[in-house]
């Protein structure tokens, strides 16, 4: 997959072009310099299947599975598929690994069956990763599975046949720029072996474009084309690929070709955008810490975590592309098989709450997540994904202002009664959840969801915590707003335009003076931010922390909230000498 996030930043007033991924989960979401385009893609017949699918399998497989993270007796940290780059392995030495790549246990039909059983609707496989090794029979380069390995057979063809046979859509990942073995291919930090030197334009014309033509003409319909890491790509170079892509008129492409080509999909990596993204987006994630198989990476996410990631992604309106890294033999590691089965068990019961749904209409649900599905009769089905089961037998639905037509468990169809108290709707539920990972309640309401304005209450200790995902974001017409990003450590990022701002509606129970603190990260050198409520404003100059992923605690000062009741707190920036800054939660302590 991706290790370095290489960005061409157009700061202050312009969007930034996102080019690649990152080695560590968390740094991508926190970096102003990695902002991608915001898409405004309207559903068409070409993209309709993809928007309904919600769940796919990513497969990273290649020669890098032979060393599996170890070179010359040393175990290298980081991503398995980046070993050649990280260890600066000479071309000739690395090519010797291909002589041991003999996946005699490769069973593509079994792969597809496991994906289907897990509830996945499409597969995307690495046809060629950054090491330049092609998993298909290529005429453009002998560095491929047919000519360079004892296996000697095309790996993509039987997978394409298995997908067609079982009704699974198939997409291809292709590293169009980075190629560490074919002469002239780009390398994120430059070449380390003279055998890599050559003309990048010759590489594009003689290797990359011909290989893309091969994968788009030799294997039938291709559902998705996944570019990656556009090192040294320009508009002119990217434009050369487009006529080849047109060979598959129904194909969906991502945003990583380079040269400002937006594609159809924004592709956050290893994180789920806190408030989703306008347009089509697909978050890709690993089951452990690496994309390609790595012998000593045993840090597996739980099945529960993976299922909730799927729910989280669907609740924000995106697709979840979950990676598997097969062993060099062609088998999936046992932990992967186990987790796919666990996800499949949950999906067998609850997939209706994932497929064909749109993002949750709620800003915040204290007990879990929700997805939405518009019905032909004008009514709406809400799927309530309950993580934290209520102890009092009432599941509150904060802010919903519609008539409830019916409520039932999705798992067994058992009808549930509903009620209203203190102007808040609730569902009566039994004392125990049906599924501790996520019990789903199917709620049908009259018309489209009508959600009351969200107001945040203080914490039990009286403090007020302003979370990025709960903010209302504002931007002048024609300018770019900041975004709420991240998972457990959310931040307001991509604040490239100082006229953008964030605000929170807060219920003040205890008037008085509050100390204010937050955590910021910026490349610098400095900038001024302000927090205001009513007629009172506090301003603070924050200085460089060295990097957009390096956060430091900042005391902003004190602010007085003089009245009980509803108030608005706003975060703004000063236009003069503005430098982008990432801001995590803001805490007001009485």
XYZ file of C-alpha atoms in Angstrom:
590
model
C 0.000 0.000 0.000
C 1.242 3.490 0.762
C 3.913 4.619 3.114
C 4.677 8.213 2.296
C 2.084 10.895 1.808
C 3.490 13.107 -0.930
C 1.483 16.272 -1.368
C 1.457 19.240 -3.669
C 0.079 21.856 -1.322
C -1.765 24.892 -2.574
C -2.182 26.719 0.697
C -4.429 29.574 1.785
C -7.561 29.650 -0.245
C -6.844 26.668 -2.473
C -7.507 22.992 -1.876
C -4.557 20.683 -1.540
C -4.016 17.685 -3.768
C -3.900 14.410 -1.857
C -1.412 12.059 -3.336
C -0.819 9.041 -1.180
C -1.198 7.337 2.146
C 0.804 7.245 5.292
C 2.789 4.736 7.249
C 1.102 5.453 10.545
C -2.621 5.584 11.153
C -3.465 9.044 12.370
C -0.908 11.174 10.539
C -2.936 11.355 7.342
C -6.029 12.689 9.017
C -4.048 15.288 10.920
C -2.096 16.814 8.069
C -3.227 20.022 6.451
C -0.823 19.341 3.611
C -2.644 16.166 2.687
C -6.093 17.593 1.971
C -7.677 16.045 -1.065
C -10.321 17.479 -3.303
C -13.877 17.487 -2.070
C -15.926 15.650 -4.636
C -19.420 16.498 -5.702
C -20.238 13.351 -7.625
C -23.853 12.755 -8.540
C -25.004 9.132 -8.611
C -25.127 7.736 -12.116
C -25.747 4.276 -13.499
C -21.965 3.911 -13.510
C -21.587 4.502 -9.787
C -24.960 3.290 -8.494
C -23.794 -0.265 -7.719
C -20.780 1.047 -5.830
C -22.855 3.375 -3.652
C -25.107 0.492 -2.639
C -22.252 -1.978 -2.033
C -20.689 -0.284 1.019
C -18.213 -3.130 1.650
C -15.278 -4.472 -0.360
C -12.085 -6.500 -0.005
C -8.631 -5.055 -0.707
C -5.905 -7.615 -1.492
C -2.182 -6.792 -1.287
C -0.054 -9.625 -2.636
C 3.320 -9.918 -4.285
C 7.014 -10.801 -4.027
C 7.312 -8.773 -0.801
C 5.592 -11.676 0.978
C 8.817 -13.709 0.655
C 11.042 -11.494 2.881
C 7.866 -10.542 4.806
C 9.460 -7.582 6.597
C 12.933 -9.077 7.208
C 16.096 -8.286 5.216
C 19.649 -9.387 5.881
C 18.640 -10.764 9.267
C 17.033 -7.492 10.373
C 13.341 -6.974 10.983
C 12.211 -3.631 9.581
C 9.346 -1.670 11.112
C 6.617 -0.299 8.913
C 4.771 -1.806 5.993
C 5.640 -5.219 4.557
C 5.244 -4.131 0.933
C 7.626 -1.185 1.455
C 10.569 -3.353 2.564
C 12.580 -2.877 -0.648
C 12.339 0.887 -0.202
C 12.912 0.984 3.561
C 15.864 -1.406 3.545
C 17.215 0.052 0.275
C 17.490 -3.442 -1.179
C 19.415 -3.524 -4.484
C 17.376 -4.395 -7.556
C 19.297 -7.608 -8.290
C 18.943 -8.817 -4.700
C 15.233 -8.081 -4.585
C 14.583 -9.826 -7.883
C 15.995 -13.014 -6.397
C 12.974 -13.157 -4.083
C 10.796 -13.846 -7.118
C 12.584 -17.163 -7.566
C 10.957 -18.285 -4.290
C 7.490 -16.952 -5.062
C 5.512 -20.090 -5.858
C 1.894 -19.801 -4.582
C 0.846 -23.382 -5.178
C -1.988 -23.093 -2.637
C -3.580 -20.161 -4.452
C -7.308 -20.823 -4.753
C -9.083 -17.780 -6.187
C -12.512 -19.395 -5.989
C -12.007 -19.866 -2.269
C -10.892 -16.230 -1.952
C -14.052 -15.018 -3.634
C -16.233 -17.311 -1.535
C -14.673 -15.967 1.665
C -15.251 -12.388 0.495
C -18.885 -13.153 -0.353
C -19.449 -14.965 2.942
C -18.119 -11.888 4.777
C -20.701 -9.737 2.979
C -18.263 -8.031 0.602
C -19.607 -6.907 -2.768
C -16.364 -6.236 -4.643
C -12.643 -7.029 -4.603
C -9.696 -4.767 -5.460
C -6.328 -6.511 -5.917
C -2.825 -5.126 -6.428
C -1.952 -5.959 -10.040
C 1.364 -4.143 -9.549
C 2.620 -2.470 -6.392
C 5.539 -0.082 -5.917
C 8.129 -2.843 -6.298
C 7.009 -3.040 -9.943
C 6.187 -6.758 -9.822
C 3.141 -7.602 -11.945
C 0.790 -10.384 -10.870
C -0.256 -10.831 -14.499
C 1.297 -11.874 -17.803
C 2.719 -8.592 -19.088
C 4.323 -7.946 -22.444
C 5.592 -4.561 -21.242
C 7.959 -5.913 -18.571
C 9.488 -9.301 -17.801
C 9.308 -8.464 -14.079
C 6.073 -10.405 -13.674
C 4.740 -13.621 -12.166
C 4.809 -15.550 -15.445
C 8.399 -14.815 -16.461
C 10.163 -14.257 -13.120
C 8.787 -16.959 -10.814
C 8.680 -20.759 -10.687
C 4.873 -20.505 -10.543
C 4.846 -19.236 -14.112
C 1.113 -18.521 -14.397
C -1.037 -15.400 -14.509
C -2.597 -14.805 -11.066
C -5.178 -12.251 -12.152
C -6.903 -14.305 -14.858
C -8.257 -17.076 -12.571
C -9.373 -14.484 -10.013
C -11.282 -12.612 -12.722
C -12.906 -15.877 -13.803
C -13.854 -16.753 -10.205
C -15.372 -13.305 -9.694
C -17.452 -13.584 -12.863
C -18.618 -17.056 -11.883
C -19.712 -15.946 -8.409
C -21.101 -12.518 -9.306
C -18.354 -10.570 -7.508
C -17.199 -7.272 -9.009
C -13.414 -7.001 -9.488
C -11.228 -3.918 -9.370
C -7.513 -3.394 -9.895
C -4.930 -1.467 -7.901
C -2.042 -0.237 -10.077
C 0.988 1.786 -8.939
C 1.319 4.110 -11.916
C 4.340 6.165 -10.828
C 6.357 4.445 -8.109
C 8.223 1.452 -9.516
C 11.499 0.429 -7.897
C 12.537 -2.229 -10.397
C 11.557 -1.118 -13.900
C 14.050 1.488 -15.144
C 12.936 5.079 -14.788
C 10.117 4.341 -12.372
C 9.684 6.886 -9.602
C 10.707 6.352 -5.985
C 9.212 8.395 -3.174
C 12.593 9.440 -1.736
C 14.699 8.980 -4.860
C 16.574 6.023 -6.279
C 19.172 4.105 -4.250
C 20.443 1.786 -6.994
C 21.788 2.880 -10.393
C 19.836 -0.017 -11.900
C 16.706 2.028 -11.211
C 17.854 5.060 -13.186
C 16.256 6.000 -16.463
C 13.686 8.303 -18.024
C 10.441 8.578 -16.057
C 8.597 9.540 -19.231
C 9.960 6.470 -20.993
C 8.791 4.373 -18.060
C 5.287 5.817 -18.328
C 5.147 5.353 -22.096
C 6.749 1.911 -22.270
C 5.729 0.206 -19.005
C 2.958 1.912 -17.061
C 0.534 2.824 -19.832
C 0.973 -0.485 -21.705
C 0.397 -2.413 -18.456
C -2.735 -0.429 -17.636
C -3.955 -1.223 -21.147
C -3.260 -4.905 -20.471
C -5.208 -5.059 -17.223
C -8.110 -3.119 -18.745
C -8.381 -5.281 -21.874
C -7.403 -8.827 -20.854
C -9.688 -9.613 -17.916
C -13.201 -8.520 -18.819
C -15.138 -5.807 -17.004
C -13.124 -3.910 -14.396
C -15.230 -2.278 -11.704
C -12.670 0.013 -10.077
C -9.173 1.311 -10.862
C -7.150 2.215 -7.791
C -4.150 4.470 -8.525
C -1.557 5.089 -5.833
C 1.239 7.536 -4.888
C 1.649 9.912 -7.870
C 5.296 10.805 -7.323
C 6.477 13.146 -10.126
C 3.131 12.966 -11.890
C 2.119 16.111 -13.777
C -1.100 17.022 -15.572
C 0.529 16.094 -18.866
C 1.694 12.707 -17.606
C -1.646 11.924 -15.947
C -3.493 12.884 -19.126
C -1.702 10.110 -21.017
C -3.512 7.488 -18.937
C -7.020 8.786 -19.525
C -7.563 7.401 -23.069
C -6.573 3.970 -21.749
C -8.993 4.262 -18.824
C -11.712 5.043 -21.377
C -11.389 1.447 -22.615
C -13.597 0.607 -19.609
C -16.402 3.216 -19.861
C -18.130 2.055 -16.672
C -15.014 1.953 -14.500
C -14.778 3.918 -11.239
C -11.428 5.572 -10.462
C -9.945 7.040 -7.318
C -8.226 10.362 -6.668
C -4.575 9.278 -6.653
C -3.575 9.379 -10.325
C -1.983 12.786 -9.855
C -1.906 15.855 -12.066
C -5.030 17.147 -10.301
C -7.162 14.342 -11.718
C -10.026 14.035 -9.253
C -11.374 10.641 -10.260
C -14.642 9.511 -8.714
C -13.583 8.587 -5.178
C -11.819 10.310 -2.334
C -9.753 7.653 -0.525
C -8.965 8.288 3.148
C -6.487 5.716 4.407
C -6.511 4.004 7.800
C -9.123 6.378 9.214
C -12.817 7.158 8.906
C -13.604 10.859 8.384
C -15.377 12.067 11.505
C -18.241 13.695 9.611
C -17.937 11.900 6.290
C -17.061 13.579 3.000
C -19.270 15.216 0.400
C -19.439 12.960 -2.632
C -18.196 9.400 -3.062
C -15.512 8.136 -0.706
C -13.936 4.852 0.259
C -11.825 4.347 3.349
C -9.241 1.578 3.155
C -7.996 -0.138 6.300
C -5.817 -3.040 7.359
C -6.725 -5.850 9.759
C -3.362 -5.550 11.487
C -0.709 -2.856 10.861
C 0.456 -3.737 7.376
C -1.052 -4.218 3.930
C 1.241 -6.875 2.518
C 1.913 -10.051 4.545
C 4.485 -9.549 7.273
C 5.620 -12.484 9.392
C 5.845 -10.717 12.732
C 2.799 -8.439 12.609
C 0.369 -10.071 15.018
C -1.418 -6.886 16.095
C -4.834 -7.932 14.781
C -7.922 -5.797 15.216
C -10.823 -7.673 16.773
C -13.792 -8.792 14.723
C -15.919 -6.451 16.822
C -13.692 -3.507 15.918
C -13.798 -4.341 12.207
C -17.593 -4.657 12.217
C -17.936 -1.328 13.975
C -15.564 0.239 11.436
C -17.895 -0.985 8.705
C -20.898 0.464 10.525
C -19.067 3.726 11.195
C -18.135 4.085 7.537
C -21.662 3.362 6.305
C -23.099 5.760 8.896
C -20.945 8.518 7.356
C -21.986 7.604 3.798
C -18.793 5.866 2.664
C -17.548 2.443 1.567
C -15.259 0.262 3.674
C -12.422 -1.424 1.746
C -10.949 -3.934 4.193
C -7.518 -5.322 3.367
C -6.220 -8.878 3.465
C -2.589 -9.820 2.927
C -2.225 -13.409 1.674
C 0.833 -15.473 2.526
C 3.329 -16.253 -0.278
C 1.711 -19.676 -0.616
C -1.586 -18.073 -1.608
C -3.373 -18.855 1.657
C -5.011 -16.240 3.860
C -3.452 -16.178 7.353
C -5.682 -17.855 9.935
C -6.489 -14.591 11.820
C -7.835 -13.125 8.564
C -10.009 -16.174 7.899
C -11.371 -16.016 11.450
C -12.216 -12.320 11.216
C -13.865 -12.615 7.818
C -16.062 -15.369 9.248
C -16.981 -13.235 12.269
C -17.909 -10.289 10.069
C -19.924 -12.602 7.829
C -21.875 -13.959 10.781
C -22.923 -10.432 11.742
C -23.673 -9.460 8.140
C -25.873 -12.534 7.626
C -28.248 -10.982 10.155
C -27.697 -7.257 9.706
C -26.549 -6.533 6.139
C -29.857 -4.779 5.384
C -28.637 -1.970 7.641
C -25.490 -1.555 5.504
C -26.305 -2.184 1.830
C -27.993 0.623 -0.041
C -28.055 2.943 2.963
C -27.053 6.578 3.222
C -25.423 8.557 6.011
C -27.026 9.022 9.408
C -29.213 12.139 9.757
C -28.082 12.541 13.375
C -25.127 14.678 14.430
C -24.614 12.590 17.547
C -26.046 9.421 19.086
C -24.812 8.598 22.611
C -25.391 4.859 22.205
C -24.046 4.105 18.726
C -24.621 4.906 15.042
C -27.412 4.931 12.457
C -27.916 4.522 8.733
C -30.825 5.669 6.604
C -32.806 4.309 3.665
C -35.457 6.281 1.778
C -38.551 4.246 0.913
C -40.518 4.503 -2.332
C -43.641 5.660 -0.474
C -41.873 8.749 0.880
C -41.262 7.340 4.334
C -37.837 6.529 5.779
C -36.252 3.539 7.462
C -33.644 4.296 10.105
C -31.351 1.479 11.212
C -30.252 2.159 14.779
C -26.908 0.452 15.419
C -26.837 0.174 19.196
C -23.432 -0.354 20.853
C -24.247 0.716 24.417
C -27.460 -0.908 25.596
C -29.742 1.232 27.809
C -30.040 0.095 31.401
C -33.532 1.541 31.959
C -35.273 -0.226 29.086
C -35.681 2.906 26.971
C -33.541 3.721 23.943
C -33.753 7.504 23.529
C -33.604 8.900 19.986
C -32.262 12.408 20.520
C -33.654 15.106 18.259
C -35.964 12.950 16.120
C -39.202 14.831 15.413
C -41.105 12.398 13.165
C -44.021 10.076 13.733
C -42.758 6.548 14.300
C -44.681 4.052 12.172
C -42.992 0.874 13.408
C -40.007 -0.430 15.338
C -38.556 -3.931 15.458
C -35.342 -5.870 15.903
C -33.684 -6.511 12.572
C -32.326 -9.851 13.783
C -35.618 -11.577 14.607
C -38.344 -9.203 13.462
C -39.757 -8.847 16.973
C -41.931 -5.743 17.218
C -40.997 -3.078 19.754
C -43.210 -0.389 21.262
C -42.296 3.289 21.249
C -43.180 6.338 23.292
C -42.442 9.980 24.010
C -41.411 11.678 27.230
C -40.079 15.179 27.846
C -40.430 15.879 24.129
C -38.078 13.007 23.296
C -38.944 9.824 21.415
C -37.823 6.447 22.702
C -38.040 2.744 21.893
C -38.902 0.275 24.650
C -36.286 -2.481 24.644
C -35.588 -5.608 26.723
C -32.920 -5.610 29.397
C -30.269 -7.334 27.265
C -28.894 -6.631 23.796
C -29.187 -9.279 21.110
C -25.630 -8.663 19.935
C -22.953 -6.910 21.995
C -21.131 -5.796 18.846
C -24.169 -3.977 17.487
C -27.830 -4.757 17.939
C -29.830 -3.220 15.101
C -33.302 -1.751 15.505
C -35.254 -1.082 12.326
C -37.279 2.087 12.796
C -39.723 3.252 10.123
C -40.767 6.917 10.337
C -43.240 9.037 8.421
C -41.603 11.202 5.764
C -38.006 12.338 5.689
C -36.081 12.617 8.970
C -36.742 15.820 10.869
C -33.937 16.302 13.385
C -33.982 19.097 15.936
C -30.927 21.287 16.310
C -28.230 19.530 18.327
C -27.344 21.137 21.644
C -24.425 19.832 23.681
C -24.694 19.429 27.446
C -21.848 19.770 29.971
C -19.978 16.740 31.277
C -20.767 15.300 34.716
C -17.974 17.379 36.299
C -19.344 20.607 34.791
C -16.694 20.919 32.115
C -17.667 21.623 28.514
C -15.868 19.615 25.841
C -16.088 20.925 22.291
C -15.552 17.887 20.065
C -14.590 18.452 16.408
C -17.264 16.085 15.069
C -20.004 18.004 16.905
C -19.056 21.384 15.470
C -21.011 23.326 12.875
C -18.514 24.336 10.207
C -18.796 27.606 8.323
C -17.173 29.045 5.205
C -17.777 32.049 2.992
C -19.354 31.277 -0.355
C -16.694 30.055 -2.747
C -14.120 29.393 -0.033
C -13.060 26.131 1.584
C -14.242 25.105 5.022
C -12.183 23.248 7.580
C -13.057 19.581 8.159
C -13.568 17.379 11.175
C -11.244 14.396 10.846
C -10.157 11.331 12.725
C -11.358 8.588 14.991
C -10.432 8.556 18.683
C -8.267 11.654 18.362
C -10.386 13.902 16.192
C -9.198 17.254 14.968
C -10.431 20.241 13.041
C -8.036 20.143 10.115
C -7.451 21.399 6.592
C -8.015 24.910 7.946
C -6.413 26.498 4.895
C -8.837 29.433 4.762
C -8.785 31.778 7.803
C -12.344 32.921 7.055
C -13.575 29.412 7.884
C -14.800 28.846 11.416
C -16.420 26.334 13.738
C -19.167 26.789 16.315
C -20.920 24.717 18.987
C -24.335 25.252 20.594
C -23.928 24.589 24.302
C -26.304 24.368 27.231
C -24.750 26.264 30.138
C -25.900 24.907 33.507
C -23.350 26.692 35.662
C -22.520 30.325 34.753
C -19.041 31.464 35.636
C -15.463 31.744 34.439
C -13.923 28.793 32.633
C -10.294 28.034 31.849
C -9.824 26.941 28.241
C -7.315 24.487 26.849
C -6.807 22.630 23.598
C -4.206 20.734 21.598
C -2.785 22.140 18.374
C -0.407 21.041 15.621
C 1.113 23.137 12.850
C 4.152 23.413 10.645
C 4.257 27.082 11.421
C 5.672 29.471 11.985
C 2.734 30.932 13.959
C -0.884 31.970 13.703
C -3.664 33.480 15.836
C -6.890 31.747 16.806
C -9.797 33.051 18.842
C -12.592 31.565 20.952
C -15.668 33.651 21.588
C -19.036 33.520 23.308
C -21.397 36.479 23.331
C -19.387 39.663 23.681
C -16.316 37.973 25.142
C -13.380 36.768 23.037
C -10.037 35.289 23.953
C -7.209 35.276 21.419
C -4.081 33.175 21.377
C -1.018 33.085 19.166
C 0.049 29.490 18.606
C 3.464 28.602 17.288
C 4.896 25.796 15.241
C 4.883 22.326 16.733
C 7.131 21.139 13.913
C 4.564 19.034 12.092
C 0.826 18.764 11.484
C 0.813 15.452 13.337
C 2.752 16.684 16.385
C 0.225 18.005 18.926
C 0.973 20.186 21.925
C -1.316 21.314 24.714
C -2.108 25.044 24.678
C -3.753 27.126 27.423
C -5.965 29.630 25.618
C -6.892 31.638 28.736
C -10.242 32.147 30.497
C -13.719 32.952 29.254
C -16.855 33.894 31.170
C -20.193 32.273 30.393
C -22.470 34.639 32.286
C -25.944 33.207 31.672
C -27.673 29.903 32.183
C -29.151 28.387 29.058
C -28.271 28.079 25.399
C -25.143 29.796 24.117
C -22.905 29.534 21.060
C -19.145 29.199 21.273
C -17.137 29.958 18.115
C -13.591 29.190 16.983
C -12.178 31.630 14.424
C -8.838 32.627 12.927
C -7.188 35.928 12.095
C -6.649 36.540 8.393
C -3.406 38.501 8.792
C -0.354 36.236 8.464
C -2.534 33.134 8.648
C -0.874 29.717 8.774
C -3.000 26.564 8.800
C -3.355 24.865 12.162
C -4.976 21.628 13.323
C -7.056 21.878 16.490
C -8.226 18.973 18.616
C -10.998 19.116 21.225
C -11.375 22.332 23.224
C -12.044 21.907 26.942
C -13.665 24.548 29.154
C -13.184 23.854 32.873
C -15.239 25.697 35.531
